[in-house]
Amino acid sequence: MIDPPIICSSSELRFALDDVPRWREGDEPGTIRLKQEYTLIFVVDMQKGKVLLGYKRRGMGVDLYNGFGGKVEDGEEIHQCAARELEEESGLRPKADGLYYKGCLISARPQSAKFNSPACIIRIHLFACVAWSGLPIPTEEMIPKWFDISEELPVNQMWPEASFYLLPVLQSIQEDQREDLFLSRINYKYMRLSDAPTSLPALDGSTVRRPRPSQDEEEPDFGECLSSWWMCFASSKGHTVSP
């Protein structure tokens, strides 16, 4: 397994992210911040303007499209995890100069299906892969598929927040803006669907809620909905935040 270079080490990345103005998260009492960290890799064909996404066959995000990635193992650097997960889930092996750090997404979800439930928070590290060896192949986890970035991104078959962040992130990768880090905080809360700030689907455990098969069966009035979000790009050099 190769060790592709990144902007800086994992510990330096964590410090740099906390040093960005307005980036420190203000957690409510009772919030659980999980130590487990995750990676999420977007494979972009720079010449064809396409992104490779995977249709999840099992586990978190089942029946949804997403980038490739997973849990950082004990003793593993985040860039090593990104390279390993990409190969395991898609068959692609990133080249040493083709995998680079792209930012971080903090995701907060309620610990239980109750109003005012404290949040459980995870940190997801984003990577871009623009050079690789091999061909995408279906695996036990994912079915890879190419999508045209400018025309057919399947955001209606992805996590709800992808509607906001996916296109700007992919455009930044296309423009080879390696110094621009994407930073985001995503909050979900258990609430009345009528009170949700968007019409995006509520979550259902490890995936999104599907429409009821029968029109005679009423939709539940409560759910885990996207309640608030904050996103920006910041320079990895001067940490200048842009809207």
JSON list of C-alpha atoms in Angstrom, two decimals:
[
{"chain": "A", "resi": 1, "resn": "MET", "atom": "CA", "xyz": [0.00, 0.00, 0.00]},
{"chain": "A", "resi": 2, "resn": "ILE", "atom": "CA", "xyz": [1.41, 3.39, -0.97]},
{"chain": "A", "resi": 3, "resn": "ASP", "atom": "CA", "xyz": [1.63, 6.35, 1.39]},
{"chain": "A", "resi": 4, "resn": "PRO", "atom": "CA", "xyz": [0.59, 9.31, -0.76]},
{"chain": "A", "resi": 5, "resn": "PRO", "atom": "CA", "xyz": [1.74, 12.75, 0.42]},
{"chain": "A", "resi": 6, "resn": "ILE", "atom": "CA", "xyz": [-0.73, 15.19, 1.93]},
{"chain": "A", "resi": 7, "resn": "ILE", "atom": "CA", "xyz": [-0.56, 18.85, 2.95]},
{"chain": "A", "resi": 8, "resn": "CYS", "atom": "CA", "xyz": [0.63, 18.01, 6.46]},
{"chain": "A", "resi": 9, "resn": "SER", "atom": "CA", "xyz": [0.45, 15.28, 9.10]},
{"chain": "A", "resi": 10, "resn": "SER", "atom": "CA", "xyz": [-2.81, 14.20, 10.73]},
{"chain": "A", "resi": 11, "resn": "SER", "atom": "CA", "xyz": [-2.00, 16.02, 13.99]},
{"chain": "A", "resi": 12, "resn": "GLU", "atom": "CA", "xyz": [-1.08, 19.20, 12.10]},
{"chain": "A", "resi": 13, "resn": "LEU", "atom": "CA", "xyz": [-4.33, 18.98, 10.11]},
{"chain": "A", "resi": 14, "resn": "ARG", "atom": "CA", "xyz": [-6.37, 18.81, 13.29]},
{"chain": "A", "resi": 15, "resn": "PHE", "atom": "CA", "xyz": [-4.55, 21.83, 14.73]},
{"chain": "A", "resi": 16, "resn": "ALA", "atom": "CA", "xyz": [-4.89, 23.79, 11.48]},
{"chain": "A", "resi": 17, "resn": "LEU", "atom": "CA", "xyz": [-8.64, 23.13, 11.28]},
{"chain": "A", "resi": 18, "resn": "ASP", "atom": "CA", "xyz": [-9.15, 24.31, 14.87]},
{"chain": "A", "resi": 19, "resn": "ASP", "atom": "CA", "xyz": [-7.14, 27.45, 14.09]},
{"chain": "A", "resi": 20, "resn": "VAL", "atom": "CA", "xyz": [-9.43, 28.57, 11.25]},
{"chain": "A", "resi": 21, "resn": "PRO", "atom": "CA", "xyz": [-11.56, 31.57, 12.34]},
{"chain": "A", "resi": 22, "resn": "ARG", "atom": "CA", "xyz": [-15.13, 30.56, 13.34]},
{"chain": "A", "resi": 23, "resn": "TRP", "atom": "CA", "xyz": [-14.26, 26.85, 13.00]},
{"chain": "A", "resi": 24, "resn": "ARG", "atom": "CA", "xyz": [-14.36, 25.85, 16.67]},
{"chain": "A", "resi": 25, "resn": "GLU", "atom": "CA", "xyz": [-17.62, 24.01, 17.28]},
{"chain": "A", "resi": 26, "resn": "GLY", "atom": "CA", "xyz": [-19.82, 25.01, 20.22]},
{"chain": "A", "resi": 27, "resn": "ASP", "atom": "CA", "xyz": [-21.34, 21.72, 21.40]},
{"chain": "A", "resi": 28, "resn": "GLU", "atom": "CA", "xyz": [-24.45, 21.60, 23.55]},
{"chain": "A", "resi": 29, "resn": "PRO", "atom": "CA", "xyz": [-24.40, 19.88, 26.99]},
{"chain": "A", "resi": 30, "resn": "GLY", "atom": "CA", "xyz": [-24.54, 16.10, 26.72]},
{"chain": "A", "resi": 31, "resn": "THR", "atom": "CA", "xyz": [-22.92, 15.99, 23.29]},
{"chain": "A", "resi": 32, "resn": "ILE", "atom": "CA", "xyz": [-20.78, 12.93, 22.61]},
{"chain": "A", "resi": 33, "resn": "ARG", "atom": "CA", "xyz": [-17.75, 13.50, 20.39]},
{"chain": "A", "resi": 34, "resn": "LEU", "atom": "CA", "xyz": [-16.64, 10.13, 19.04]},
{"chain": "A", "resi": 35, "resn": "LYS", "atom": "CA", "xyz": [-12.91, 9.47, 18.84]},
{"chain": "A", "resi": 36, "resn": "GLN", "atom": "CA", "xyz": [-13.41, 7.31, 15.75]},
{"chain": "A", "resi": 37, "resn": "GLU", "atom": "CA", "xyz": [-12.63, 9.28, 12.57]},
{"chain": "A", "resi": 38, "resn": "TYR", "atom": "CA", "xyz": [-13.60, 8.59, 8.98]},
{"chain": "A", "resi": 39, "resn": "THR", "atom": "CA", "xyz": [-12.44, 9.31, 5.43]},
{"chain": "A", "resi": 40, "resn": "LEU", "atom": "CA", "xyz": [-14.43, 10.16, 2.31]},
{"chain": "A", "resi": 41, "resn": "ILE", "atom": "CA", "xyz": [-12.73, 10.11, -1.10]},
{"chain": "A", "resi": 42, "resn": "PHE", "atom": "CA", "xyz": [-14.01, 11.61, -4.34]},
{"chain": "A", "resi": 43, "resn": "VAL", "atom": "CA", "xyz": [-12.39, 10.24, -7.51]},
{"chain": "A", "resi": 44, "resn": "VAL", "atom": "CA", "xyz": [-12.42, 12.84, -10.29]},
{"chain": "A", "resi": 45, "resn": "ASP", "atom": "CA", "xyz": [-11.47, 12.31, -13.94]},
{"chain": "A", "resi": 46, "resn": "MET", "atom": "CA", "xyz": [-10.02, 15.75, -14.71]},
{"chain": "A", "resi": 47, "resn": "GLN", "atom": "CA", "xyz": [-10.07, 15.29, -18.49]},
{"chain": "A", "resi": 48, "resn": "LYS", "atom": "CA", "xyz": [-13.61, 13.95, -18.82]},
{"chain": "A", "resi": 49, "resn": "GLY", "atom": "CA", "xyz": [-15.19, 16.05, -16.07]},
{"chain": "A", "resi": 50, "resn": "LYS", "atom": "CA", "xyz": [-16.61, 13.01, -14.27]},
{"chain": "A", "resi": 51, "resn": "VAL", "atom": "CA", "xyz": [-16.73, 11.79, -10.69]},
{"chain": "A", "resi": 52, "resn": "LEU", "atom": "CA", "xyz": [-16.77, 8.16, -9.59]},
{"chain": "A", "resi": 53, "resn": "LEU", "atom": "CA", "xyz": [-19.36, 7.47, -6.90]},
{"chain": "A", "resi": 54, "resn": "GLY", "atom": "CA", "xyz": [-20.27, 4.20, -5.26]},
{"chain": "A", "resi": 55, "resn": "TYR", "atom": "CA", "xyz": [-23.73, 2.75, -4.67]},
{"chain": "A", "resi": 56, "resn": "LYS", "atom": "CA", "xyz": [-23.65, 1.40, -1.12]},
{"chain": "A", "resi": 57, "resn": "ARG", "atom": "CA", "xyz": [-24.70, -2.23, -0.83]},
{"chain": "A", "resi": 58, "resn": "ARG", "atom": "CA", "xyz": [-24.67, -2.54, 2.96]},
{"chain": "A", "resi": 59, "resn": "GLY", "atom": "CA", "xyz": [-23.95, -0.71, 6.20]},
{"chain": "A", "resi": 60, "resn": "MET", "atom": "CA", "xyz": [-24.08, 3.04, 6.74]},
{"chain": "A", "resi": 61, "resn": "GLY", "atom": "CA", "xyz": [-25.58, 4.78, 3.71]},
{"chain": "A", "resi": 62, "resn": "VAL", "atom": "CA", "xyz": [-27.07, 1.61, 2.25]},
{"chain": "A", "resi": 63, "resn": "ASP", "atom": "CA", "xyz": [-28.91, 2.17, -1.06]},
{"chain": "A", "resi": 64, "resn": "LEU", "atom": "CA", "xyz": [-27.31, 5.60, -1.44]},
{"chain": "A", "resi": 65, "resn": "TYR", "atom": "CA", "xyz": [-24.50, 6.95, -3.63]},
{"chain": "A", "resi": 66, "resn": "ASN", "atom": "CA", "xyz": [-21.45, 8.48, -2.00]},
{"chain": "A", "resi": 67, "resn": "GLY", "atom": "CA", "xyz": [-17.71, 8.79, -2.29]},
{"chain": "A", "resi": 68, "resn": "PHE", "atom": "CA", "xyz": [-15.53, 5.94, -1.03]},
{"chain": "A", "resi": 69, "resn": "GLY", "atom": "CA", "xyz": [-14.09, 5.69, 2.47]},
{"chain": "A", "resi": 70, "resn": "GLY", "atom": "CA", "xyz": [-14.49, 4.37, 5.97]},
{"chain": "A", "resi": 71, "resn": "LYS", "atom": "CA", "xyz": [-13.09, 4.16, 9.48]},
{"chain": "A", "resi": 72, "resn": "VAL", "atom": "CA", "xyz": [-9.50, 5.09, 10.31]},
{"chain": "A", "resi": 73, "resn": "GLU", "atom": "CA", "xyz": [-7.94, 2.03, 11.96]},
{"chain": "A", "resi": 74, "resn": "ASP", "atom": "CA", "xyz": [-5.76, 2.11, 15.09]},
{"chain": "A", "resi": 75, "resn": "GLY", "atom": "CA", "xyz": [-2.25, 3.33, 14.28]},
{"chain": "A", "resi": 76, "resn": "GLU", "atom": "CA", "xyz": [-3.28, 4.37, 10.77]},
{"chain": "A", "resi": 77, "resn": "GLU", "atom": "CA", "xyz": [-2.80, 7.88, 9.36]},
{"chain": "A", "resi": 78, "resn": "ILE", "atom": "CA", "xyz": [-5.86, 9.36, 7.68]},
{"chain": "A", "resi": 79, "resn": "HIS", "atom": "CA", "xyz": [-4.21, 9.47, 4.23]},
{"chain": "A", "resi": 80, "resn": "GLN", "atom": "CA", "xyz": [-3.28, 5.79, 4.59]},
{"chain": "A", "resi": 81, "resn": "CYS", "atom": "CA", "xyz": [-6.90, 5.02, 5.45]},
{"chain": "A", "resi": 82, "resn": "ALA", "atom": "CA", "xyz": [-8.08, 6.96, 2.39]},
{"chain": "A", "resi": 83, "resn": "ALA", "atom": "CA", "xyz": [-5.79, 5.01, 0.05]},
{"chain": "A", "resi": 84, "resn": "ARG", "atom": "CA", "xyz": [-6.72, 1.66, 1.63]},
{"chain": "A", "resi": 85, "resn": "GLU", "atom": "CA", "xyz": [-10.47, 2.27, 1.63]},
{"chain": "A", "resi": 86, "resn": "LEU", "atom": "CA", "xyz": [-10.46, 3.48, -1.97]},
{"chain": "A", "resi": 87, "resn": "GLU", "atom": "CA", "xyz": [-8.72, 0.32, -3.15]},
{"chain": "A", "resi": 88, "resn": "GLU", "atom": "CA", "xyz": [-10.89, -1.98, -1.02]},
{"chain": "A", "resi": 89, "resn": "GLU", "atom": "CA", "xyz": [-14.17, -0.41, -2.13]},
{"chain": "A", "resi": 90, "resn": "SER", "atom": "CA", "xyz": [-13.49, 0.41, -5.79]},
{"chain": "A", "resi": 91, "resn": "GLY", "atom": "CA", "xyz": [-10.40, -1.51, -6.95]},
{"chain": "A", "resi": 92, "resn": "LEU", "atom": "CA", "xyz": [-8.57, 1.77, -7.70]},
{"chain": "A", "resi": 93, "resn": "ARG", "atom": "CA", "xyz": [-5.10, 2.35, -6.31]},
{"chain": "A", "resi": 94, "resn": "PRO", "atom": "CA", "xyz": [-4.26, 6.07, -5.95]},
{"chain": "A", "resi": 95, "resn": "LYS", "atom": "CA", "xyz": [-0.94, 7.26, -7.31]},
{"chain": "A", "resi": 96, "resn": "ALA", "atom": "CA", "xyz": [1.44, 9.03, -4.95]},
{"chain": "A", "resi": 97, "resn": "ASP", "atom": "CA", "xyz": [0.76, 12.48, -6.42]},
{"chain": "A", "resi": 98, "resn": "GLY", "atom": "CA", "xyz": [-2.92, 11.90, -7.10]},
{"chain": "A", "resi": 99, "resn": "LEU", "atom": "CA", "xyz": [-4.45, 11.72, -3.62]},
{"chain": "A", "resi": 100, "resn": "TYR", "atom": "CA", "xyz": [-4.63, 14.85, -1.49]},
{"chain": "A", "resi": 101, "resn": "TYR", "atom": "CA", "xyz": [-6.48, 16.24, 1.51]},
{"chain": "A", "resi": 102, "resn": "LYS", "atom": "CA", "xyz": [-9.55, 18.33, 0.68]},
{"chain": "A", "resi": 103, "resn": "GLY", "atom": "CA", "xyz": [-11.13, 19.24, 4.00]},
{"chain": "A", "resi": 104, "resn": "CYS", "atom": "CA", "xyz": [-13.28, 18.11, 6.88]},
{"chain": "A", "resi": 105, "resn": "LEU", "atom": "CA", "xyz": [-16.98, 17.62, 7.55]},
{"chain": "A", "resi": 106, "resn": "ILE", "atom": "CA", "xyz": [-18.30, 17.51, 11.12]},
{"chain": "A", "resi": 107, "resn": "SER", "atom": "CA", "xyz": [-21.59, 15.61, 11.31]},
{"chain": "A", "resi": 108, "resn": "ALA", "atom": "CA", "xyz": [-23.87, 15.77, 14.36]},
{"chain": "A", "resi": 109, "resn": "ARG", "atom": "CA", "xyz": [-26.82, 13.40, 14.75]},
{"chain": "A", "resi": 110, "resn": "PRO", "atom": "CA", "xyz": [-29.17, 12.91, 17.74]},
{"chain": "A", "resi": 111, "resn": "GLN", "atom": "CA", "xyz": [-28.32, 10.05, 20.08]},
{"chain": "A", "resi": 112, "resn": "SER", "atom": "CA", "xyz": [-31.96, 8.93, 20.21]},
{"chain": "A", "resi": 113, "resn": "ALA", "atom": "CA", "xyz": [-35.32, 9.53, 18.51]},
{"chain": "A", "resi": 114, "resn": "LYS", "atom": "CA", "xyz": [-36.40, 12.11, 21.09]},
{"chain": "A", "resi": 115, "resn": "PHE", "atom": "CA", "xyz": [-36.88, 15.83, 21.02]},
{"chain": "A", "resi": 116, "resn": "ASN", "atom": "CA", "xyz": [-33.84, 17.77, 22.29]},
{"chain": "A", "resi": 117, "resn": "SER", "atom": "CA", "xyz": [-31.71, 14.61, 22.24]},
{"chain": "A", "resi": 118, "resn": "PRO", "atom": "CA", "xyz": [-27.99, 15.42, 22.71]},
{"chain": "A", "resi": 119, "resn": "ALA", "atom": "CA", "xyz": [-25.88, 15.02, 19.58]},
{"chain": "A", "resi": 120, "resn": "CYS", "atom": "CA", "xyz": [-23.33, 12.39, 18.66]},
{"chain": "A", "resi": 121, "resn": "ILE", "atom": "CA", "xyz": [-20.55, 13.91, 16.55]},
{"chain": "A", "resi": 122, "resn": "ILE", "atom": "CA", "xyz": [-18.14, 12.36, 14.05]},
{"chain": "A", "resi": 123, "resn": "ARG", "atom": "CA", "xyz": [-15.37, 13.91, 11.98]},
{"chain": "A", "resi": 124, "resn": "ILE", "atom": "CA", "xyz": [-15.09, 12.95, 8.30]},
{"chain": "A", "resi": 125, "resn": "HIS", "atom": "CA", "xyz": [-11.90, 13.82, 6.39]},
{"chain": "A", "resi": 126, "resn": "LEU", "atom": "CA", "xyz": [-12.39, 14.53, 2.69]},
{"chain": "A", "resi": 127, "resn": "PHE", "atom": "CA", "xyz": [-9.84, 13.56, 0.04]},
{"chain": "A", "resi": 128, "resn": "ALA", "atom": "CA", "xyz": [-9.60, 14.07, -3.71]},
{"chain": "A", "resi": 129, "resn": "CYS", "atom": "CA", "xyz": [-8.14, 11.40, -5.98]},
{"chain": "A", "resi": 130, "resn": "VAL", "atom": "CA", "xyz": [-7.19, 12.61, -9.47]},
{"chain": "A", "resi": 131, "resn": "ALA", "atom": "CA", "xyz": [-4.63, 9.97, -10.52]},
{"chain": "A", "resi": 132, "resn": "TRP", "atom": "CA", "xyz": [-4.83, 6.22, -9.99]},
{"chain": "A", "resi": 133, "resn": "SER", "atom": "CA", "xyz": [-4.08, 2.81, -11.44]},
{"chain": "A", "resi": 134, "resn": "GLY", "atom": "CA", "xyz": [-6.57, 0.07, -12.19]},
{"chain": "A", "resi": 135, "resn": "LEU", "atom": "CA", "xyz": [-10.21, 0.04, -13.25]},
{"chain": "A", "resi": 136, "resn": "PRO", "atom": "CA", "xyz": [-13.27, 0.44, -10.98]},
{"chain": "A", "resi": 137, "resn": "ILE", "atom": "CA", "xyz": [-14.87, -2.86, -10.06]},
{"chain": "A", "resi": 138, "resn": "PRO", "atom": "CA", "xyz": [-17.92, -3.79, -7.96]},
{"chain": "A", "resi": 139, "resn": "THR", "atom": "CA", "xyz": [-17.03, -4.91, -4.44]},
{"chain": "A", "resi": 140, "resn": "GLU", "atom": "CA", "xyz": [-18.92, -6.25, -1.45]},
{"chain": "A", "resi": 141, "resn": "GLU", "atom": "CA", "xyz": [-19.40, -2.68, -0.22]},
{"chain": "A", "resi": 142, "resn": "MET", "atom": "CA", "xyz": [-19.95, -0.56, -3.34]},
{"chain": "A", "resi": 143, "resn": "ILE", "atom": "CA", "xyz": [-20.95, -0.56, -7.00]},
{"chain": "A", "resi": 144, "resn": "PRO", "atom": "CA", "xyz": [-18.88, 2.18, -8.73]},
{"chain": "A", "resi": 145, "resn": "LYS", "atom": "CA", "xyz": [-20.47, 4.41, -11.36]},
{"chain": "A", "resi": 146, "resn": "TRP", "atom": "CA", "xyz": [-19.21, 7.47, -13.27]},
{"chain": "A", "resi": 147, "resn": "PHE", "atom": "CA", "xyz": [-21.30, 10.67, -13.29]},
{"chain": "A", "resi": 148, "resn": "ASP", "atom": "CA", "xyz": [-20.88, 13.84, -15.31]},
{"chain": "A", "resi": 149, "resn": "ILE", "atom": "CA", "xyz": [-20.15, 16.61, -12.80]},
{"chain": "A", "resi": 150, "resn": "SER", "atom": "CA", "xyz": [-21.91, 19.33, -14.76]},
{"chain": "A", "resi": 151, "resn": "GLU", "atom": "CA", "xyz": [-25.07, 17.41, -15.62]},
{"chain": "A", "resi": 152, "resn": "GLU", "atom": "CA", "xyz": [-26.12, 14.37, -13.63]},
{"chain": "A", "resi": 153, "resn": "LEU", "atom": "CA", "xyz": [-24.98, 14.26, -10.02]},
{"chain": "A", "resi": 154, "resn": "PRO", "atom": "CA", "xyz": [-27.35, 11.89, -8.15]},
{"chain": "A", "resi": 155, "resn": "VAL", "atom": "CA", "xyz": [-27.90, 14.16, -5.15]},
{"chain": "A", "resi": 156, "resn": "ASN", "atom": "CA", "xyz": [-31.46, 12.84, -4.74]},
{"chain": "A", "resi": 157, "resn": "GLN", "atom": "CA", "xyz": [-29.93, 9.43, -4.01]},
{"chain": "A", "resi": 158, "resn": "MET", "atom": "CA", "xyz": [-27.30, 10.66, -1.55]},
{"chain": "A", "resi": 159, "resn": "TRP", "atom": "CA", "xyz": [-27.18, 11.93, 2.04]},
{"chain": "A", "resi": 160, "resn": "PRO", "atom": "CA", "xyz": [-29.32, 15.13, 2.15]},
{"chain": "A", "resi": 161, "resn": "GLU", "atom": "CA", "xyz": [-26.34, 17.46, 2.79]},
{"chain": "A", "resi": 162, "resn": "ALA", "atom": "CA", "xyz": [-24.79, 16.43, -0.54]},
{"chain": "A", "resi": 163, "resn": "SER", "atom": "CA", "xyz": [-27.34, 18.75, -2.18]},
{"chain": "A", "resi": 164, "resn": "PHE", "atom": "CA", "xyz": [-25.35, 21.66, -0.74]},
{"chain": "A", "resi": 165, "resn": "TYR", "atom": "CA", "xyz": [-21.70, 20.65, -0.72]},
{"chain": "A", "resi": 166, "resn": "LEU", "atom": "CA", "xyz": [-21.05, 18.10, -3.47]},
{"chain": "A", "resi": 167, "resn": "LEU", "atom": "CA", "xyz": [-20.96, 20.33, -6.55]},
{"chain": "A", "resi": 168, "resn": "PRO", "atom": "CA", "xyz": [-18.76, 23.10, -5.02]},
{"chain": "A", "resi": 169, "resn": "VAL", "atom": "CA", "xyz": [-16.28, 20.51, -3.74]},
{"chain": "A", "resi": 170, "resn": "LEU", "atom": "CA", "xyz": [-16.08, 18.74, -7.11]},
{"chain": "A", "resi": 171, "resn": "GLN", "atom": "CA", "xyz": [-15.68, 22.04, -8.95]},
{"chain": "A", "resi": 172, "resn": "SER", "atom": "CA", "xyz": [-12.82, 22.98, -6.65]},
{"chain": "A", "resi": 173, "resn": "ILE", "atom": "CA", "xyz": [-11.16, 19.64, -7.40]},
{"chain": "A", "resi": 174, "resn": "GLN", "atom": "CA", "xyz": [-11.69, 20.15, -11.13]},
{"chain": "A", "resi": 175, "resn": "GLU", "atom": "CA", "xyz": [-9.99, 23.55, -10.90]},
{"chain": "A", "resi": 176, "resn": "ASP", "atom": "CA", "xyz": [-7.07, 21.91, -9.04]},
{"chain": "A", "resi": 177, "resn": "GLN", "atom": "CA", "xyz": [-7.50, 24.23, -6.05]},
{"chain": "A", "resi": 178, "resn": "ARG", "atom": "CA", "xyz": [-5.46, 22.04, -3.73]},
{"chain": "A", "resi": 179, "resn": "GLU", "atom": "CA", "xyz": [-4.91, 24.79, -1.19]},
{"chain": "A", "resi": 180, "resn": "ASP", "atom": "CA", "xyz": [-8.65, 25.33, -0.67]},
{"chain": "A", "resi": 181, "resn": "LEU", "atom": "CA", "xyz": [-9.93, 23.18, 2.17]},
{"chain": "A", "resi": 182, "resn": "PHE", "atom": "CA", "xyz": [-13.65, 22.52, 2.44]},
{"chain": "A", "resi": 183, "resn": "LEU", "atom": "CA", "xyz": [-14.90, 22.91, 6.02]},
{"chain": "A", "resi": 184, "resn": "SER", "atom": "CA", "xyz": [-18.42, 22.07, 7.13]},
{"chain": "A", "resi": 185, "resn": "ARG", "atom": "CA", "xyz": [-20.61, 21.46, 10.16]},
{"chain": "A", "resi": 186, "resn": "ILE", "atom": "CA", "xyz": [-23.85, 19.50, 9.54]},
{"chain": "A", "resi": 187, "resn": "ASN", "atom": "CA", "xyz": [-26.51, 19.20, 12.26]},
{"chain": "A", "resi": 188, "resn": "TYR", "atom": "CA", "xyz": [-29.43, 16.79, 12.35]},
{"chain": "A", "resi": 189, "resn": "LYS", "atom": "CA", "xyz": [-32.20, 16.96, 14.94]},
{"chain": "A", "resi": 190, "resn": "TYR", "atom": "CA", "xyz": [-35.28, 14.93, 15.74]},
{"chain": "A", "resi": 191, "resn": "MET", "atom": "CA", "xyz": [-38.22, 17.20, 14.98]},
{"chain": "A", "resi": 192, "resn": "ARG", "atom": "CA", "xyz": [-41.59, 17.57, 13.33]},
{"chain": "A", "resi": 193, "resn": "LEU", "atom": "CA", "xyz": [-41.21, 17.27, 9.58]},
{"chain": "A", "resi": 194, "resn": "SER", "atom": "CA", "xyz": [-43.30, 20.41, 9.18]},
{"chain": "A", "resi": 195, "resn": "ASP", "atom": "CA", "xyz": [-40.71, 22.33, 11.24]},
{"chain": "A", "resi": 196, "resn": "ALA", "atom": "CA", "xyz": [-37.73, 21.18, 9.18]},
{"chain": "A", "resi": 197, "resn": "PRO", "atom": "CA", "xyz": [-35.98, 24.08, 7.37]},
{"chain": "A", "resi": 198, "resn": "THR", "atom": "CA", "xyz": [-35.83, 22.13, 4.11]},
{"chain": "A", "resi": 199, "resn": "SER", "atom": "CA", "xyz": [-37.96, 19.58, 2.27]},
{"chain": "A", "resi": 200, "resn": "LEU", "atom": "CA", "xyz": [-35.04, 17.14, 2.11]},
{"chain": "A", "resi": 201, "resn": "PRO", "atom": "CA", "xyz": [-35.85, 13.60, 3.31]},
{"chain": "A", "resi": 202, "resn": "ALA", "atom": "CA", "xyz": [-35.48, 12.65, 6.96]},
{"chain": "A", "resi": 203, "resn": "LEU", "atom": "CA", "xyz": [-32.92, 10.02, 7.95]},
{"chain": "A", "resi": 204, "resn": "ASP", "atom": "CA", "xyz": [-33.83, 6.47, 8.87]},
{"chain": "A", "resi": 205, "resn": "GLY", "atom": "CA", "xyz": [-31.01, 4.91, 10.85]},
{"chain": "A", "resi": 206, "resn": "SER", "atom": "CA", "xyz": [-28.20, 4.07, 8.43]},
{"chain": "A", "resi": 207, "resn": "THR", "atom": "CA", "xyz": [-29.88, 5.57, 5.36]},
{"chain": "A", "resi": 208, "resn": "VAL", "atom": "CA", "xyz": [-32.64, 8.02, 4.33]},
{"chain": "A", "resi": 209, "resn": "ARG", "atom": "CA", "xyz": [-36.33, 7.50, 4.88]},
{"chain": "A", "resi": 210, "resn": "ARG", "atom": "CA", "xyz": [-38.11, 6.02, 1.90]},
{"chain": "A", "resi": 211, "resn": "PRO", "atom": "CA", "xyz": [-41.64, 7.02, 0.84]},
{"chain": "A", "resi": 212, "resn": "ARG", "atom": "CA", "xyz": [-44.40, 4.78, 2.16]},
{"chain": "A", "resi": 213, "resn": "PRO", "atom": "CA", "xyz": [-45.39, 2.09, -0.42]},
{"chain": "A", "resi": 214, "resn": "SER", "atom": "CA", "xyz": [-49.11, 2.60, 0.21]},
{"chain": "A", "resi": 215, "resn": "GLN", "atom": "CA", "xyz": [-50.83, 5.92, -0.30]},
{"chain": "A", "resi": 216, "resn": "ASP", "atom": "CA", "xyz": [-53.33, 4.93, 2.39]},
{"chain": "A", "resi": 217, "resn": "GLU", "atom": "CA", "xyz": [-50.56, 4.70, 4.99]},
{"chain": "A", "resi": 218, "resn": "GLU", "atom": "CA", "xyz": [-49.80, 8.04, 6.61]},
{"chain": "A", "resi": 219, "resn": "GLU", "atom": "CA", "xyz": [-46.25, 9.37, 6.76]},
{"chain": "A", "resi": 220, "resn": "PRO", "atom": "CA", "xyz": [-44.92, 9.78, 10.31]},
{"chain": "A", "resi": 221, "resn": "ASP", "atom": "CA", "xyz": [-44.95, 13.41, 11.43]},
{"chain": "A", "resi": 222, "resn": "PHE", "atom": "CA", "xyz": [-41.54, 13.22, 13.12]},
{"chain": "A", "resi": 223, "resn": "GLY", "atom": "CA", "xyz": [-38.07, 12.38, 11.90]},
{"chain": "A", "resi": 224, "resn": "GLU", "atom": "CA", "xyz": [-34.35, 13.04, 11.99]},
{"chain": "A", "resi": 225, "resn": "CYS", "atom": "CA", "xyz": [-34.03, 16.09, 9.76]},
{"chain": "A", "resi": 226, "resn": "LEU", "atom": "CA", "xyz": [-31.22, 18.30, 8.54]},
{"chain": "A", "resi": 227, "resn": "SER", "atom": "CA", "xyz": [-31.68, 21.28, 10.87]},
{"chain": "A", "resi": 228, "resn": "SER", "atom": "CA", "xyz": [-28.69, 23.55, 10.24]},
{"chain": "A", "resi": 229, "resn": "TRP", "atom": "CA", "xyz": [-25.41, 23.62, 8.38]},
{"chain": "A", "resi": 230, "resn": "TRP", "atom": "CA", "xyz": [-22.33, 25.78, 7.89]},
{"chain": "A", "resi": 231, "resn": "MET", "atom": "CA", "xyz": [-19.92, 25.42, 4.97]},
{"chain": "A", "resi": 232, "resn": "CYS", "atom": "CA", "xyz": [-16.98, 27.32, 3.51]},
{"chain": "A", "resi": 233, "resn": "PHE", "atom": "CA", "xyz": [-13.62, 26.98, 1.78]},
{"chain": "A", "resi": 234, "resn": "ALA", "atom": "CA", "xyz": [-10.51, 28.07, 3.66]},
{"chain": "A", "resi": 235, "resn": "SER", "atom": "CA", "xyz": [-6.98, 28.49, 2.38]},
{"chain": "A", "resi": 236, "resn": "SER", "atom": "CA", "xyz": [-4.52, 25.96, 3.80]},
{"chain": "A", "resi": 237, "resn": "LYS", "atom": "CA", "xyz": [-1.85, 28.67, 3.64]},
{"chain": "A", "resi": 238, "resn": "GLY", "atom": "CA", "xyz": [-3.34, 31.67, 5.36]},
{"chain": "A", "resi": 239, "resn": "HIS", "atom": "CA", "xyz": [-6.54, 30.14, 6.74]},
{"chain": "A", "resi": 240, "resn": "THR", "atom": "CA", "xyz": [-8.58, 32.85, 5.05]},
{"chain": "A", "resi": 241, "resn": "VAL", "atom": "CA", "xyz": [-12.24, 31.94, 5.15]},
{"chain": "A", "resi": 242, "resn": "SER", "atom": "CA", "xyz": [-14.31, 32.72, 2.08]},
{"chain": "A", "resi": 243, "resn": "PRO", "atom": "CA", "xyz": [-18.13, 32.58, 2.04]}
]
